[in-house]
Amino acid sequence: MPRREELEMPCYVTTNKPASREDYKLWCGMGYTGSYRDYEAVKKRHASARIFMCGDMALQHCADCIQVGDYLCDYPVGDGKTCDRAMCDTHAHEIGPNLHYCDSHHAEWRRFVDAGGVSEHLKNVTAFKGA
Ligand SMILES: [Zn+2]
Ligand SMILES: [Zn+2]
């Protein structure tokens, strides 16, 4: 069942705030289910970036649920671009260091692996890193 009271909570932006138990509690209130250590890691990674805790800010929100979209899909989609689907811990599939695929691309990647095409594929992924 959707947790409507959370969906209707007002948006807010957090900028470069140090990690704190209180802030973590706030995240949990927004539907974040990661551990405190996960939360701290997110905080560090976004130290200089603004984090939008709002369903309308699709880029910073998991595309598949209400949680914070901490990961972007790194699956290459051509023209030097990646899928960039925002994903939370639950929906991101880690396939390598700092490489995450969304549900559908992970399934596609699995097919690549099964077909023996993984090394060529990973070469592409590496080329797009750091963009
Ligand atoms: Zn999610
Ligand atoms: Zn994807």
GROMACS .gro file of N, CA, C and O and ligand atoms in nm:
model
  526
    1MET      N    1   0.085  -0.120   0.000
    1MET     CA    2   0.000   0.000   0.000
    1MET      C    3   0.089   0.125   0.000
    1MET      O    4   0.187   0.130   0.073
    2PRO      N    5   0.056   0.226  -0.082
    2PRO     CA    6   0.140   0.347  -0.085
    2PRO      C    7   0.135   0.420   0.048
    2PRO      O    8   0.029   0.428   0.110
    3ARG      N    9   0.249   0.472   0.087
    3ARG     CA   10   0.254   0.546   0.212
    3ARG      C   11   0.227   0.692   0.179
    3ARG      O   12   0.317   0.775   0.169
    4ARG      N   13   0.099   0.725   0.165
    4ARG     CA   14   0.060   0.854   0.109
    4ARG      C   15   0.108   0.973   0.192
    4ARG      O   16   0.145   1.076   0.139
    5GLU      N   17   0.104   0.956   0.321
    5GLU     CA   18   0.141   1.071   0.404
    5GLU      C   19   0.285   1.114   0.376
    5GLU      O   20   0.321   1.229   0.384
    6GLU      N   21   0.369   1.016   0.333
    6GLU     CA   22   0.506   1.052   0.301
    6GLU      C   23   0.516   1.121   0.166
    6GLU      O   24   0.593   1.214   0.147
    7LEU      N   25   0.435   1.072   0.071
    7LEU     CA   26   0.438   1.132  -0.062
    7LEU      C   27   0.397   1.278  -0.060
    7LEU      O   28   0.438   1.357  -0.142
    8GLU      N   29   0.312   1.313   0.036
    8GLU     CA   30   0.261   1.450   0.040
    8GLU      C   31   0.345   1.541   0.129
    8GLU      O   32   0.312   1.657   0.148
    9MET      N   33   0.452   1.490   0.180
    9MET     CA   34   0.537   1.574   0.262
    9MET      C   35   0.599   1.683   0.174
    9MET      O   36   0.626   1.661   0.058
   10PRO      N   37   0.621   1.802   0.232
   10PRO     CA   38   0.677   1.910   0.150
   10PRO      C   39   0.819   1.877   0.104
   10PRO      O   40   0.892   1.808   0.173
   11CYS      N   41   0.854   1.931  -0.011
   11CYS     CA   42   0.990   1.912  -0.064
   11CYS      C   43   1.088   1.994   0.020
   11CYS      O   44   1.054   2.098   0.073
   12TYR      N   45   1.207   1.948   0.026
   12TYR     CA   46   1.311   2.034   0.081
   12TYR      C   47   1.445   1.997   0.019
   12TYR      O   48   1.461   1.888  -0.036
   13VAL      N   49   1.535   2.090   0.023
   13VAL     CA   50   1.667   2.069  -0.036
   13VAL      C   51   1.769   2.074   0.075
   13VAL      O   52   1.766   2.161   0.160
   14THR      N   53   1.857   1.981   0.075
   14THR     CA   54   1.962   1.982   0.174
   14THR      C   55   2.095   2.010   0.104
   14THR      O   56   2.126   1.949   0.003
   15THR      N   57   2.169   2.105   0.156
   15THR     CA   58   2.295   2.143   0.092
   15THR      C   59   2.411   2.124   0.188
   15THR      O   60   2.420   2.191   0.289
   16ASN      N   61   2.495   2.031   0.153
   16ASN     CA   62   2.623   2.018   0.221
   16ASN      C   63   2.611   2.013   0.373
   16ASN      O   64   2.695   2.066   0.445
   17LYS      N   65   2.508   1.951   0.420
   17LYS     CA   66   2.494   1.938   0.564
   17LYS      C   67   2.575   1.817   0.610
   17LYS      O   68   2.573   1.714   0.544
   18PRO      N   69   2.643   1.828   0.723
   18PRO     CA   70   2.715   1.711   0.772
   18PRO      C   71   2.616   1.602   0.812
   18PRO      O   72   2.502   1.631   0.848
   19ALA      N   73   2.663   1.479   0.803
   19ALA     CA   74   2.578   1.367   0.842
   19ALA      C   75   2.548   1.376   0.992
   19ALA      O   76   2.634   1.409   1.071
   20SER      N   77   2.424   1.352   1.025
   20SER     CA   78   2.388   1.353   1.166
   20SER      C   79   2.274   1.254   1.189
   20SER      O   80   2.199   1.221   1.098
   21ARG      N   81   2.265   1.205   1.309
   21ARG     CA   82   2.158   1.111   1.344
   21ARG      C   83   2.022   1.172   1.315
   21ARG      O   84   1.930   1.105   1.270
   22GLU      N   85   2.008   1.301   1.345
   22GLU     CA   86   1.880   1.368   1.328
   22GLU      C   87   1.841   1.370   1.180
   22GLU      O   88   1.726   1.345   1.145
   23ASP      N   89   1.940   1.406   1.096
   23ASP     CA   90   1.914   1.412   0.953
   23ASP      C   91   1.882   1.273   0.900
   23ASP      O   92   1.796   1.256   0.813
   24TYR      N   93   1.953   1.175   0.951
   24TYR     CA   94   1.928   1.036   0.910
   24TYR      C   95   1.785   0.996   0.942
   24TYR      O   96   1.717   0.932   0.861
   25LYS      N   97   1.739   1.038   1.058
   25LYS     CA   98   1.600   1.008   1.098
   25LYS      C   99   1.503   1.070   0.999
   25LYS      O  100   1.401   1.012   0.962
   26LEU      N  101   1.537   1.191   0.954
   26LEU     CA  102   1.456   1.262   0.857
   26LEU      C  103   1.449   1.181   0.727
   26LEU      O  104   1.342   1.166   0.668
   27TRP      N  105   1.563   1.132   0.685
   27TRP     CA  106   1.569   1.050   0.564
   27TRP      C  107   1.480   0.927   0.580
   27TRP      O  108   1.406   0.889   0.490
   28CYS      N  109   1.490   0.864   0.694
   28CYS     CA  110   1.409   0.745   0.719
   28CYS      C  111   1.262   0.781   0.710
   28CYS      O  112   1.181   0.705   0.658
   29GLY      N  113   1.228   0.900   0.760
   29GLY     CA  114   1.091   0.947   0.754
   29GLY      C  115   1.044   0.964   0.610
   29GLY      O  116   0.926   0.953   0.580
   30MET      N  117   1.140   0.991   0.518
   30MET     CA  118   1.108   1.008   0.377
   30MET      C  119   1.105   0.874   0.304
   30MET      O  120   1.087   0.869   0.184
   31GLY      N  121   1.130   0.767   0.376
   31GLY     CA  122   1.124   0.636   0.313
   31GLY      C  123   1.260   0.574   0.288
   31GLY      O  124   1.270   0.467   0.230
   32TYR      N  125   1.366   0.640   0.333
   32TYR     CA  126   1.500   0.583   0.315
   32TYR      C  127   1.517   0.463   0.408
   32TYR      O  128   1.487   0.471   0.526
   33THR      N  129   1.563   0.351   0.352
   33THR     CA  130   1.573   0.231   0.434
   33THR      C  131   1.717   0.182   0.448
   33THR      O  132   1.742   0.076   0.501
   34GLY      N  133   1.811   0.261   0.397
   34GLY     CA  134   1.952   0.221   0.411
   34GLY      C  135   1.998   0.232   0.555
   34GLY      O  136   1.931   0.293   0.639
   35SER      N  137   2.112   0.172   0.583
   35SER     CA  138   2.168   0.180   0.717
   35SER      C  139   2.228   0.318   0.737
   35SER      O  140   2.242   0.396   0.643
   36TYR      N  141   2.264   0.349   0.861
   36TYR     CA  142   2.325   0.478   0.889
   36TYR      C  143   2.455   0.493   0.812
   36TYR      O  144   2.488   0.601   0.763
   37ARG      N  145   2.528   0.385   0.794
   37ARG     CA  146   2.654   0.391   0.720
   37ARG      C  147   2.628   0.421   0.572
   37ARG      O  148   2.703   0.495   0.510
   38ASP      N  149   2.523   0.360   0.516
   38ASP     CA  150   2.486   0.390   0.377
   38ASP      C  151   2.457   0.539   0.364
   38ASP      O  152   2.503   0.605   0.271
   39TYR      N  153   2.381   0.587   0.459
   39TYR     CA  154   2.341   0.728   0.459
   39TYR      C  155   2.464   0.818   0.463
   39TYR      O  156   2.475   0.914   0.389
   40GLU      N  157   2.557   0.784   0.549
   40GLU     CA  158   2.680   0.862   0.561
   40GLU      C  159   2.757   0.866   0.429
   40GLU      O  160   2.809   0.969   0.388
   41ALA      N  161   2.762   0.750   0.362
   41ALA     CA  162   2.832   0.740   0.234
   41ALA      C  163   2.766   0.831   0.131
   41ALA      O  164   2.834   0.900   0.054
   42VAL      N  165   2.633   0.831   0.131
   42VAL     CA  166   2.560   0.919   0.038
   42VAL      C  167   2.594   1.063   0.067
   42VAL      O  168   2.621   1.143  -0.023
   43LYS      N  169   2.594   1.098   0.194
   43LYS     CA  170   2.624   1.235   0.235
   43LYS      C  171   2.761   1.277   0.185
   43LYS      O  172   2.779   1.387   0.135
   44LYS      N  173   2.857   1.190   0.200
   44LYS     CA  174   2.993   1.223   0.158
   44LYS      C  175   2.999   1.244   0.008
   44LYS      O  176   3.059   1.337  -0.041
   45ARG      N  177   2.933   1.153  -0.064
   45ARG     CA  178   2.938   1.158  -0.209
   45ARG      C  179   2.876   1.286  -0.262
   45ARG      O  180   2.913   1.339  -0.364
   46HIS      N  181   2.774   1.335  -0.190
   46HIS     CA  182   2.703   1.453  -0.237
   46HIS      C  183   2.742   1.577  -0.158
   46HIS      O  184   2.666   1.671  -0.149
   47ALA      N  185   2.862   1.574  -0.103
   47ALA     CA  186   2.903   1.681  -0.011
   47ALA      C  187   2.888   1.819  -0.073
   47ALA      O  188   2.852   1.914  -0.005
   48SER      N  189   2.915   1.832  -0.203
   48SER     CA  190   2.911   1.965  -0.264
   48SER      C  191   2.786   1.982  -0.351
   48SER      O  192   2.769   2.084  -0.414
   49ALA      N  193   2.703   1.880  -0.354
   49ALA     CA  194   2.585   1.887  -0.440
   49ALA      C  195   2.459   1.906  -0.355
   49ALA      O  196   2.457   1.873  -0.238
   50ARG      N  197   2.358   1.959  -0.420
   50ARG     CA  198   2.231   1.974  -0.351
   50ARG      C  199   2.150   1.846  -0.369
   50ARG      O  200   2.148   1.787  -0.476
   51ILE      N  201   2.088   1.803  -0.263
   51ILE     CA  202   2.006   1.683  -0.270
   51ILE      C  203   1.860   1.723  -0.257
   51ILE      O  204   1.821   1.786  -0.159
   52PHE      N  205   1.783   1.686  -0.357
   52PHE     CA  206   1.641   1.717  -0.353
   52PHE      C  207   1.565   1.598  -0.296
   52PHE      O  208   1.567   1.490  -0.353
   53MET      N  209   1.501   1.620  -0.186
   53MET     CA  210   1.424   1.513  -0.122
   53MET      C  211   1.279   1.529  -0.162
   53MET      O  212   1.195   1.563  -0.082
   54CYS      N  213   1.253   1.509  -0.288
   54CYS     CA  214   1.119   1.538  -0.337
   54CYS      C  215   1.088   1.451  -0.457
   54CYS      O  216   1.172   1.429  -0.542
   55GLY      N  217   0.965   1.404  -0.465
   55GLY     CA  218   0.925   1.315  -0.572
   55GLY      C  219   0.928   1.381  -0.709
   55GLY      O  220   0.941   1.313  -0.809
   56ASP      N  221   0.919   1.513  -0.712
   56ASP     CA  222   0.917   1.582  -0.841
   56ASP      C  223   1.057   1.593  -0.901
   56ASP      O  224   1.072   1.611  -1.020
   57MET      N  225   1.158   1.587  -0.817
   57MET     CA  226   1.293   1.598  -0.867
   57MET      C  227   1.341   1.459  -0.909
   57MET      O  228   1.415   1.392  -0.839
   58ALA      N  229   1.298   1.419  -1.027
   58ALA     CA  230   1.316   1.281  -1.070
   58ALA      C  231   1.463   1.239  -1.073
   58ALA      O  232   1.495   1.124  -1.047
   59LEU      N  233   1.551   1.333  -1.102
   59LEU     CA  234   1.691   1.295  -1.116
   59LEU      C  235   1.752   1.249  -0.984
   59LEU      O  236   1.845   1.172  -0.984
   60GLN      N  237   1.700   1.299  -0.874
   60GLN     CA  238   1.758   1.264  -0.746
   60GLN      C  239   1.673   1.163  -0.672
   60GLN      O  240   1.687   1.141  -0.554
   61HIS      N  241   1.580   1.106  -0.745
   61HIS     CA  242   1.485   1.017  -0.681
   61HIS      C  243   1.483   0.886  -0.756
   61HIS      O  244   1.488   0.885  -0.878
   62CYS      N  245   1.475   0.776  -0.684
   62CYS     CA  246   1.467   0.648  -0.751
   62CYS      C  247   1.351   0.649  -0.850
   62CYS      O  248   1.242   0.695  -0.818
   63ALA      N  249   1.375   0.598  -0.971
   63ALA     CA  250   1.272   0.598  -1.073
   63ALA      C  251   1.165   0.494  -1.044
   63ALA      O  252   1.058   0.497  -1.104
   64ASP      N  253   1.194   0.404  -0.952
   64ASP     CA  254   1.102   0.292  -0.929
   64ASP      C  255   1.034   0.295  -0.793
   64ASP      O  256   0.946   0.215  -0.766
   65CYS      N  257   1.075   0.385  -0.705
   65CYS     CA  258   1.011   0.393  -0.574
   65CYS      C  259   1.038   0.530  -0.513
   65CYS      O  260   1.098   0.616  -0.576
   66ILE      N  261   0.996   0.548  -0.389
   66ILE     CA  262   1.002   0.681  -0.326
   66ILE      C  263   1.138   0.709  -0.264
   66ILE      O  264   1.165   0.819  -0.220
   67GLN      N  265   1.227   0.612  -0.266
   67GLN     CA  266   1.354   0.633  -0.198
   67GLN      C  267   1.447   0.726  -0.275
   67GLN      O  268   1.428   0.754  -0.392
   68VAL      N  269   1.550   0.771  -0.205
   68VAL     CA  270   1.649   0.858  -0.266
   68VAL      C  271   1.719   0.785  -0.379
   68VAL      O  272   1.764   0.673  -0.362
   69GLY      N  273   1.725   0.847  -0.496
   69GLY     CA  274   1.793   0.787  -0.611
   69GLY      C  275   1.941   0.814  -0.604
   69GLY      O  276   1.992   0.907  -0.664
   70ASP      N  277   2.008   0.730  -0.531
   70ASP     CA  278   2.150   0.751  -0.501
   70ASP      C  279   2.240   0.707  -0.617
   70ASP      O  280   2.354   0.747  -0.627
   71TYR      N  281   2.187   0.623  -0.706
   71TYR     CA  282   2.268   0.571  -0.816
   71TYR      C  283   2.205   0.609  -0.950
   71TYR      O  284   2.086   0.630  -0.960
   72LEU      N  285   2.291   0.616  -1.051
   72LEU     CA  286   2.243   0.633  -1.187
   72LEU      C  287   2.285   0.511  -1.267
   72LEU      O  288   2.395   0.461  -1.250
   73CYS      N  289   2.197   0.466  -1.354
   73CYS     CA  290   2.228   0.350  -1.437
   73CYS      C  291   2.343   0.385  -1.532
   73CYS      O  292   2.338   0.485  -1.603
   74ASP      N  293   2.448   0.302  -1.531
   74ASP     CA  294   2.567   0.328  -1.613
   74ASP      C  295   2.562   0.254  -1.746
   74ASP      O  296   2.662   0.247  -1.817
   75TYR      N  297   2.449   0.199  -1.779
   75TYR     CA  298   2.438   0.121  -1.900
   75TYR      C  299   2.452   0.212  -2.023
   75TYR      O  300   2.381   0.311  -2.035
   76PRO      N  301   2.547   0.180  -2.112
   76PRO     CA  302   2.566   0.264  -2.232
   76PRO      C  303   2.449   0.251  -2.328
   76PRO      O  304   2.407   0.140  -2.361
   77VAL      N  305   2.397   0.365  -2.372
   77VAL     CA  306   2.283   0.364  -2.464
   77VAL      C  307   2.320   0.427  -2.598
   77VAL      O  308   2.233   0.460  -2.678
   78GLY      N  309   2.450   0.447  -2.623
   78GLY     CA  310   2.493   0.503  -2.750
   78GLY      C  311   2.522   0.651  -2.741
   78GLY      O  312   2.480   0.719  -2.646
   79ASP      N  313   2.597   0.705  -2.839
   79ASP     CA  314   2.633   0.847  -2.843
   79ASP      C  315   2.706   0.891  -2.716
   79ASP      O  316   2.696   1.007  -2.676
   80GLY      N  317   2.778   0.801  -2.653
   80GLY     CA  318   2.851   0.836  -2.532
   80GLY      C  319   2.762   0.860  -2.412
   80GLY      O  320   2.807   0.909  -2.310
   81LYS      N  321   2.634   0.827  -2.426
   81LYS     CA  322   2.541   0.850  -2.314
   81LYS      C  323   2.519   0.721  -2.237
   81LYS      O  324   2.538   0.611  -2.289
   82THR      N  325   2.477   0.739  -2.114
   82THR     CA  326   2.434   0.625  -2.034
   82THR      C  327   2.287   0.641  -2.000
   82THR      O  328   2.233   0.751  -2.010
   83CYS      N  329   2.228   0.532  -1.957
   83CYS     CA  330   2.084   0.530  -1.928
   83CYS      C  331   2.048   0.637  -1.824
   83CYS      O  332   1.950   0.708  -1.840
   84ASP      N  333   2.129   0.648  -1.719
   84ASP     CA  334   2.111   0.752  -1.617
   84ASP      C  335   1.980   0.742  -1.540
   84ASP      O  336   1.934   0.842  -1.484
   85ARG      N  337   1.919   0.626  -1.540
   85ARG     CA  338   1.798   0.610  -1.461
   85ARG      C  339   1.836   0.618  -1.313
   85ARG      O  340   1.930   0.554  -1.269
   86ALA      N  341   1.767   0.701  -1.239
   86ALA     CA  342   1.797   0.717  -1.097
   86ALA      C  343   1.746   0.595  -1.020
   86ALA      O  344   1.634   0.549  -1.043
   87MET      N  345   1.830   0.543  -0.933
   87MET     CA  346   1.794   0.421  -0.860
   87MET      C  347   1.836   0.432  -0.714
   87MET      O  348   1.940   0.490  -0.683
   88CYS      N  349   1.758   0.372  -0.628
   88CYS     CA  350   1.794   0.363  -0.488
   88CYS      C  351   1.878   0.237  -0.466
   88CYS      O  352   1.902   0.161  -0.559
   89ASP      N  353   1.920   0.218  -0.342
   89ASP     CA  354   1.997   0.098  -0.307
   89ASP      C  355   1.927  -0.030  -0.352
   89ASP      O  356   1.990  -0.123  -0.400
   90THR      N  357   1.796  -0.033  -0.332
   90THR     CA  358   1.720  -0.154  -0.360
   90THR      C  359   1.713  -0.184  -0.509
   90THR      O  360   1.723  -0.300  -0.549
   91HIS      N  361   1.699  -0.080  -0.591
   91HIS     CA  362   1.675  -0.102  -0.733
   91HIS      C  363   1.802  -0.098  -0.817
   91HIS      O  364   1.800  -0.132  -0.935
   92ALA      N  365   1.913  -0.052  -0.760
   92ALA     CA  366   2.039  -0.049  -0.833
   92ALA      C  367   2.105  -0.186  -0.826
   92ALA      O  368   2.108  -0.249  -0.721
   93HIS      N  369   2.155  -0.233  -0.939
   93HIS     CA  370   2.228  -0.360  -0.942
   93HIS      C  371   2.375  -0.327  -0.962
   93HIS      O  372   2.414  -0.276  -1.066
   94GLU      N  373   2.456  -0.357  -0.863
   94GLU     CA  374   2.598  -0.330  -0.873
   94GLU      C  375   2.662  -0.440  -0.957
   94GLU      O  376   2.653  -0.558  -0.925
   95ILE      N  377   2.727  -0.400  -1.067
   95ILE     CA  378   2.791  -0.499  -1.155
   95ILE      C  379   2.942  -0.481  -1.156
   95ILE      O  380   3.014  -0.558  -1.219
   96GLY      N  381   2.991  -0.380  -1.086
   96GLY     CA  382   3.134  -0.355  -1.078
   96GLY      C  383   3.156  -0.235  -0.990
   96GLY      O  384   3.060  -0.176  -0.941
   97PRO      N  385   3.283  -0.197  -0.968
   97PRO     CA  386   3.310  -0.081  -0.883
   97PRO      C  387   3.247   0.044  -0.941
   97PRO      O  388   3.279   0.083  -1.053
   98ASN      N  389   3.157   0.106  -0.868
   98ASN     CA  390   3.089   0.228  -0.912
   98ASN      C  391   3.011   0.211  -1.042
   98ASN      O  392   2.987   0.306  -1.114
   99LEU      N  393   2.975   0.087  -1.071
   99LEU     CA  394   2.894   0.061  -1.190
   99LEU      C  395   2.762  -0.001  -1.148
   99LEU      O  396   2.760  -0.105  -1.083
  100HIS      N  397   2.655   0.066  -1.184
  100HIS     CA  398   2.522   0.018  -1.145
  100HIS      C  399   2.428   0.018  -1.264
  100HIS      O  400   2.431   0.111  -1.344
  101TYR      N  401   2.348  -0.086  -1.272
  101TYR     CA  402   2.250  -0.097  -1.378
  101TYR      C  403   2.110  -0.098  -1.319
  101TYR      O  404   2.088  -0.151  -1.210
  102CYS      N  405   2.015  -0.044  -1.394
  102CYS     CA  406   1.876  -0.050  -1.352
  102CYS      C  407   1.822  -0.191  -1.377
  102CYS      O  408   1.888  -0.273  -1.441
  103ASP      N  409   1.703  -0.215  -1.331
  103ASP     CA  410   1.643  -0.349  -1.339
  103ASP      C  411   1.646  -0.406  -1.481
  103ASP      O  412   1.695  -0.515  -1.505
  104SER      N  413   1.594  -0.328  -1.577
  104SER     CA  414   1.581  -0.382  -1.712
  104SER      C  415   1.718  -0.397  -1.778
  104SER      O  416   1.742  -0.494  -1.851
  105HIS      N  417   1.809  -0.301  -1.754
  105HIS     CA  418   1.941  -0.311  -1.815
  105HIS      C  419   2.026  -0.418  -1.749
  105HIS      O  420   2.113  -0.477  -1.813
  106HIS      N  421   2.000  -0.440  -1.621
  106HIS     CA  422   2.070  -0.549  -1.554
  106HIS      C  423   2.030  -0.682  -1.618
  106HIS      O  424   2.114  -0.769  -1.642
  107ALA      N  425   1.903  -0.695  -1.649
  107ALA     CA  426   1.854  -0.816  -1.714
  107ALA      C  427   1.920  -0.832  -1.850
  107ALA      O  428   1.962  -0.942  -1.890
  108GLU      N  429   1.933  -0.718  -1.922
  108GLU     CA  430   1.997  -0.721  -2.053
  108GLU      C  431   2.144  -0.760  -2.040
  108GLU      O  432   2.196  -0.838  -2.119
  109TRP      N  433   2.206  -0.700  -1.939
  109TRP     CA  434   2.349  -0.728  -1.915
  109TRP      C  435   2.369  -0.875  -1.882
  109TRP      O  436   2.465  -0.937  -1.928
  110ARG      N  437   2.277  -0.932  -1.806
  110ARG     CA  438   2.285  -1.074  -1.773
  110ARG      C  439   2.285  -1.157  -1.902
  110ARG      O  440   2.357  -1.256  -1.914
  111ARG      N  441   2.203  -1.114  -1.996
  111ARG     CA  442   2.197  -1.187  -2.123
  111ARG      C  443   2.330  -1.176  -2.197
  111ARG      O  444   2.376  -1.271  -2.259
  112PHE      N  445   2.393  -1.058  -2.189
  112PHE     CA  446   2.525  -1.040  -2.247
  112PHE      C  447   2.624  -1.138  -2.185
  112PHE      O  448   2.703  -1.203  -2.255
  113VAL      N  449   2.621  -1.146  -2.054
  113VAL     CA  450   2.713  -1.235  -1.983
  113VAL      C  451   2.690  -1.378  -2.028
  113VAL      O  452   2.785  -1.451  -2.061
  114ASP      N  453   2.564  -1.417  -2.032
  114ASP     CA  454   2.531  -1.554  -2.072
  114ASP      C  455   2.575  -1.580  -2.216
  114ASP      O  456   2.612  -1.692  -2.252
  115ALA      N  457   2.575  -1.476  -2.300
  115ALA     CA  458   2.615  -1.493  -2.439
  115ALA      C  459   2.766  -1.480  -2.456
  115ALA      O  460   2.818  -1.490  -2.565
  116GLY      N  461   2.837  -1.452  -2.345
  116GLY     CA  462   2.982  -1.442  -2.351
  116GLY      C  463   3.032  -1.308  -2.403
  116GLY      O  464   3.148  -1.293  -2.438
  117GLY      N  465   2.946  -1.208  -2.406
  117GLY     CA  466   2.985  -1.078  -2.462
  117GLY      C  467   3.022  -0.975  -2.357
  117GLY      O  468   3.021  -0.857  -2.385
  118VAL      N  469   3.057  -1.019  -2.239
  118VAL     CA  470   3.070  -0.924  -2.129
  118VAL      C  471   3.194  -0.836  -2.141
  118VAL      O  472   3.189  -0.718  -2.110
  119SER      N  473   3.307  -0.891  -2.187
  119SER     CA  474   3.429  -0.810  -2.186
  119SER      C  475   3.416  -0.692  -2.282
  119SER      O  476   3.452  -0.580  -2.250
  120GLU      N  477   3.362  -0.718  -2.400
  120GLU     CA  478   3.342  -0.610  -2.496
  120GLU      C  479   3.247  -0.505  -2.440
  120GLU      O  480   3.268  -0.385  -2.453
  121HIS      N  481   3.147  -0.555  -2.372
  121HIS     CA  482   3.046  -0.466  -2.316
  121HIS      C  483   3.105  -0.378  -2.206
  121HIS      O  484   3.081  -0.258  -2.201
  122LEU      N  485   3.185  -0.437  -2.119
  122LEU     CA  486   3.243  -0.361  -2.009
  122LEU      C  487   3.341  -0.257  -2.062
  122LEU      O  488   3.361  -0.154  -2.000
  123LYS      N  489   3.405  -0.284  -2.175
  123LYS     CA  490   3.494  -0.187  -2.236
  123LYS      C  491   3.416  -0.059  -2.265
  123LYS      O  492   3.460   0.050  -2.239
  124ASN      N  493   3.297  -0.076  -2.318
  124ASN     CA  494   3.212   0.039  -2.348
  124ASN      C  495   3.179   0.115  -2.221
  124ASN      O  496   3.183   0.236  -2.216
  125VAL      N  497   3.145   0.041  -2.118
  125VAL     CA  498   3.105   0.104  -1.993
  125VAL      C  499   3.220   0.189  -1.939
  125VAL      O  500   3.202   0.302  -1.899
  126THR      N  501   3.343   0.132  -1.941
  126THR     CA  502   3.457   0.204  -1.889
  126THR      C  503   3.480   0.333  -1.965
  126THR      O  504   3.517   0.435  -1.907
  127ALA      N  505   3.457   0.331  -2.096
  127ALA     CA  506   3.480   0.449  -2.178
  127ALA      C  507   3.389   0.563  -2.136
  127ALA      O  508   3.424   0.679  -2.151
  128PHE      N  509   3.275   0.532  -2.082
  128PHE     CA  510   3.180   0.636  -2.046
  128PHE      C  511   3.196   0.683  -1.903
  128PHE      O  512   3.131   0.775  -1.860
  129LYS      N  513   3.281   0.619  -1.829
  129LYS     CA  514   3.296   0.657  -1.689
  129LYS      C  515   3.362   0.794  -1.676
  129LYS      O  516   3.442   0.833  -1.759
  130GLY      N  517   3.324   0.863  -1.570
  130GLY     CA  518   3.382   0.994  -1.545
  130GLY      C  519   3.318   1.104  -1.626
  130GLY      O  520   3.360   1.217  -1.619
  131ALA      N  521   3.217   1.070  -1.703
  131ALA     CA  522   3.150   1.173  -1.784
  131ALA      C  523   3.065   1.261  -1.695
  131ALA      O  524   3.023   1.216  -1.589
  132ZN      ZN  525   1.392   0.213  -0.560
  133ZN      ZN  526   1.924   0.156  -1.724
   0.00000   0.00000   0.00000
